[in-house]
XYZ file of C-alpha atoms in Angstrom:
272
model
C 47.398 73.748 176.323
C 45.773 75.754 179.068
C 42.411 74.563 180.382
C 39.798 76.111 178.119
C 37.734 77.428 181.017
C 40.719 79.540 182.168
C 41.170 81.174 178.758
C 40.023 84.625 177.689
C 38.092 85.343 174.517
C 39.700 87.630 171.970
C 37.126 90.324 172.688
C 37.780 90.304 176.417
C 41.546 90.041 175.871
C 41.315 93.134 173.646
C 39.556 95.081 176.431
C 42.080 93.954 179.064
C 45.176 94.835 177.030
C 43.828 97.839 175.099
C 44.904 96.226 171.826
C 42.197 96.120 169.193
C 41.123 92.827 167.684
C 42.549 93.673 164.259
C 46.028 94.102 165.799
C 45.712 90.847 167.745
C 44.967 89.022 164.514
C 47.974 90.706 162.903
C 50.205 89.626 165.805
C 48.966 86.062 165.266
C 49.698 86.305 161.540
C 53.340 87.349 162.002
C 53.868 84.867 164.822
C 54.581 87.141 167.792
C 51.370 86.432 169.714
C 49.549 83.267 168.768
C 46.295 82.451 170.590
C 46.541 79.824 173.311
C 43.585 78.054 171.731
C 41.550 78.329 168.530
C 38.128 76.721 168.431
C 38.319 74.271 165.497
C 34.602 74.711 164.744
C 34.160 78.478 165.017
C 37.781 79.605 164.514
C 37.375 81.849 167.546
C 40.601 82.786 169.314
C 41.292 82.482 173.047
C 44.223 83.759 175.076
C 45.757 82.913 178.437
C 46.241 85.367 181.273
C 50.041 85.171 181.057
C 49.881 86.350 177.435
C 49.039 89.821 178.764
C 52.738 89.909 179.667
C 53.639 89.153 176.042
C 51.543 92.141 174.953
C 53.635 94.380 177.214
C 56.782 93.030 175.544
C 55.287 93.862 172.147
C 54.525 97.404 173.338
C 58.137 97.758 174.503
C 59.360 96.670 171.076
C 57.099 99.231 169.384
C 58.374 102.019 171.660
C 61.996 101.044 170.983
C 61.440 100.720 167.223
C 62.268 97.007 167.241
C 60.486 95.534 164.193
C 57.785 93.173 165.436
C 58.747 90.553 162.894
C 62.153 90.425 164.618
C 60.511 89.658 167.958
C 60.228 85.991 166.978
C 64.032 85.830 167.216
C 63.673 86.393 170.977
C 60.808 83.972 171.529
C 61.236 80.378 172.653
C 58.935 77.511 171.875
C 56.910 78.369 174.978
C 56.719 82.048 173.913
C 59.081 83.015 176.711
C 61.104 86.011 175.628
C 64.883 85.802 175.773
C 64.987 89.031 177.703
C 68.727 89.547 177.899
C 69.189 89.586 174.125
C 66.027 91.602 173.518
C 66.875 94.216 176.132
C 70.403 94.574 174.763
C 68.887 95.217 171.343
C 66.346 97.585 172.870
C 69.037 99.501 174.737
C 70.967 100.107 171.510
C 67.771 101.210 169.755
C 66.883 103.569 172.622
C 70.379 105.081 172.646
C 70.178 105.732 168.910
C 66.754 107.335 169.279
C 68.114 109.517 172.100
C 71.024 110.618 169.901
C 68.574 111.591 167.159
C 66.430 113.560 169.615
C 69.496 115.333 171.020
C 70.619 116.229 167.506
C 67.172 117.582 166.780
C 67.233 119.725 169.919
C 70.721 120.992 169.078
C 69.580 121.871 165.566
C 66.572 123.799 166.911
C 68.825 125.666 169.362
C 71.346 126.621 166.670
C 68.623 127.583 164.214
C 66.921 129.772 166.813
C 70.217 131.514 167.602
C 70.780 132.168 163.886
C 67.267 133.599 163.499
C 67.841 135.925 166.464
C 71.156 136.989 164.949
C 69.544 137.754 161.588
C 66.845 139.795 163.318
C 69.535 141.796 165.100
C 71.360 142.292 161.796
C 68.357 144.106 160.315
C 68.663 146.764 163.020
C 72.346 147.542 162.502
C 74.563 148.722 159.711
C 78.342 148.488 159.470
C 80.232 147.519 162.627
C 78.702 146.013 165.748
C 79.295 143.455 168.467
C 77.334 140.274 169.031
C 77.396 137.237 171.275
C 77.838 133.966 169.391
C 77.874 130.446 170.889
C 80.728 127.948 170.468
C 80.614 126.360 167.044
C 82.091 123.260 165.466
C 83.334 123.573 161.888
C 84.499 121.032 159.381
C 87.280 122.715 157.388
C 89.441 122.148 154.339
C 92.383 124.241 153.135
C 91.104 126.758 150.590
C 92.842 129.911 149.369
C 90.267 131.258 146.915
C 87.085 133.299 147.328
C 83.446 132.321 147.643
C 82.813 133.657 144.157
C 85.341 131.219 142.664
C 84.033 128.219 140.717
C 85.959 125.821 142.978
C 84.000 126.939 146.037
C 80.960 124.760 145.240
C 83.009 121.589 144.724
C 84.989 122.179 147.935
C 81.762 122.737 149.865
C 80.294 119.543 148.407
C 83.355 117.644 149.629
C 82.830 119.059 153.132
C 79.234 117.866 153.166
C 80.386 114.377 152.184
C 83.060 114.365 154.910
C 80.513 115.429 157.516
C 78.139 112.626 156.560
C 80.945 110.049 156.497
C 82.042 111.057 160.001
C 78.448 111.109 161.281
C 78.447 114.848 161.922
C 75.112 116.508 161.205
C 75.738 119.379 158.712
C 74.034 122.733 159.190
C 73.360 125.351 156.540
C 76.027 127.821 157.738
C 79.165 127.782 155.599
C 81.754 130.192 154.266
C 85.436 131.027 154.578
C 87.675 131.150 157.624
C 91.085 132.758 158.086
C 93.098 131.727 161.132
C 95.783 134.224 162.165
C 98.638 133.012 164.356
C 102.398 133.307 164.926
C 103.069 131.205 161.811
C 100.976 133.460 159.591
C 97.489 132.999 158.178
C 95.827 129.674 157.408
C 92.921 129.818 154.961
C 89.968 127.410 154.986
C 86.502 126.751 153.681
C 84.171 125.727 156.510
C 80.861 123.998 157.153
C 79.187 124.202 160.543
C 78.167 120.832 161.986
C 76.347 119.506 165.023
C 79.166 117.580 166.658
C 80.755 118.755 169.890
C 84.287 117.582 170.488
C 84.325 115.946 167.065
C 87.740 114.333 166.511
C 89.670 114.301 163.291
C 91.885 116.494 161.174
C 88.913 118.187 159.492
C 87.274 119.596 162.638
C 87.879 122.965 164.262
C 86.103 124.338 167.327
C 85.456 128.069 167.355
C 85.005 129.446 170.887
C 81.919 131.397 171.820
C 81.899 134.934 173.152
C 81.845 138.498 171.920
C 82.582 138.847 168.212
C 83.275 142.060 166.373
C 81.240 142.042 163.188
C 81.185 144.053 160.004
C 78.503 143.873 157.331
C 79.573 144.746 153.820
C 78.322 144.233 150.284
C 80.800 142.036 148.484
C 83.817 139.988 149.492
C 86.332 141.667 151.839
C 87.846 138.774 153.775
C 91.327 139.380 152.334
C 91.153 142.957 153.627
C 90.400 141.916 157.202
C 93.788 143.141 158.554
C 92.989 146.630 157.208
C 89.367 146.580 158.368
C 90.312 145.306 161.837
C 93.584 147.004 162.899
C 95.737 144.965 165.257
C 94.558 141.649 163.863
C 98.132 140.620 163.073
C 99.523 141.747 166.431
C 100.239 139.402 169.305
C 101.053 135.719 169.504
C 97.618 134.248 170.146
C 95.221 132.866 167.561
C 92.535 135.021 165.979
C 89.793 133.985 163.574
C 88.002 135.904 160.855
C 84.860 134.257 159.475
C 83.163 135.340 156.263
C 79.553 134.198 155.856
C 76.656 135.291 153.674
C 73.563 136.922 155.183
C 70.409 135.660 153.535
C 68.179 138.720 153.469
C 65.467 139.933 151.120
C 67.705 142.807 150.043
C 70.528 140.501 148.958
C 71.905 141.085 145.444
C 73.596 138.194 143.674
C 76.317 140.359 142.152
C 77.156 142.011 145.509
C 75.798 139.768 148.295
C 75.568 141.064 151.832
C 78.399 139.433 153.753
C 79.315 139.465 157.403
C 82.837 139.349 158.786
C 83.023 137.933 162.317
C 86.245 138.442 164.265
C 87.342 136.698 167.432
C 90.830 136.873 168.911
C 93.065 137.877 171.785
C 93.582 141.357 170.343
C 89.923 142.313 170.033
C 89.678 144.276 173.297
C 92.890 146.195 172.588
C 91.690 146.937 169.079
C 88.379 148.314 170.394
C 90.221 150.672 172.743
C 92.342 152.036 169.889
C 89.371 152.849 167.648
C-alpha cells in the first residue's frame, strides 16, 4: 500500500482527472479503478498519483467502445494494464467504428446525389441527359416486371443477400437489362454501399453521362425502340428502370425513369 501521506483524496483526484466522484465510485464498484486506500473508520477513498494513468486508460476504452467491465480482463493484480492485448482489441474496435463512419458518409453522399437528381427531374419532361456516379448493385436474374407479384419476394431476397454479405442496402431498386453480344440479360437490382464488392450477385455500373427518359408506366421492354441503336455494336449497354418518388405519382401508372448507358449512346444521340 502506498504511504497514506502520498495519497490523494477522492475529491482532489476528481479535480485532477476531471472525472466526477460518482463515476469514480462506479469504477470502484465494477473493479476497474479501486482506491489505493479506504479509511476503515470514515470509508473515505484515497488514490495514488499513478492511478491518474489508469484513468487515461479508462478514457481510451470509452472512446474505443470497449466495455469497461471488460477492462478487468486486461488488468493484472497490480492494476497494470496488459497493453498489447488491450490495444489490439482497441484497434479492431476503432477500425469497425471507422468503417461505420465511412458507410455513413457514403450514404449521405449517395442520398444527396439522389436528392439533387430528383430536383432536376422536376424541371424536365421526357428525354434528358444527367451525370450519375458509379453505383454498385446486387442483382438476381429476373424476367418479369415490377408490377408482377414476384417482384416483392425477389427484392426481399436481395435485401437478405446484401445483409449476409455485409453490404449496406440503399433504397434505390428496380430492374436492369444488360445488352451485349450474347443478347439481353434481365435482372432485378438493389443498390448497395459496397465498392468492389466480390461475389456472383454484385454488378458495378460505371458513372458518366446517362440518357434518361421519364414515362408513366412500365416501358423497360420497349427500350430498344425508345433508344435506337441500343442493340448495335459489340460492347455492353445497360438500361435501368427505377421509380421516381414524387408527389404526383399515381399507383396505377407510376412515374418511371429509364437510364441508359452504353458504348452506342454518343452515336445514337447524333442520329436523333
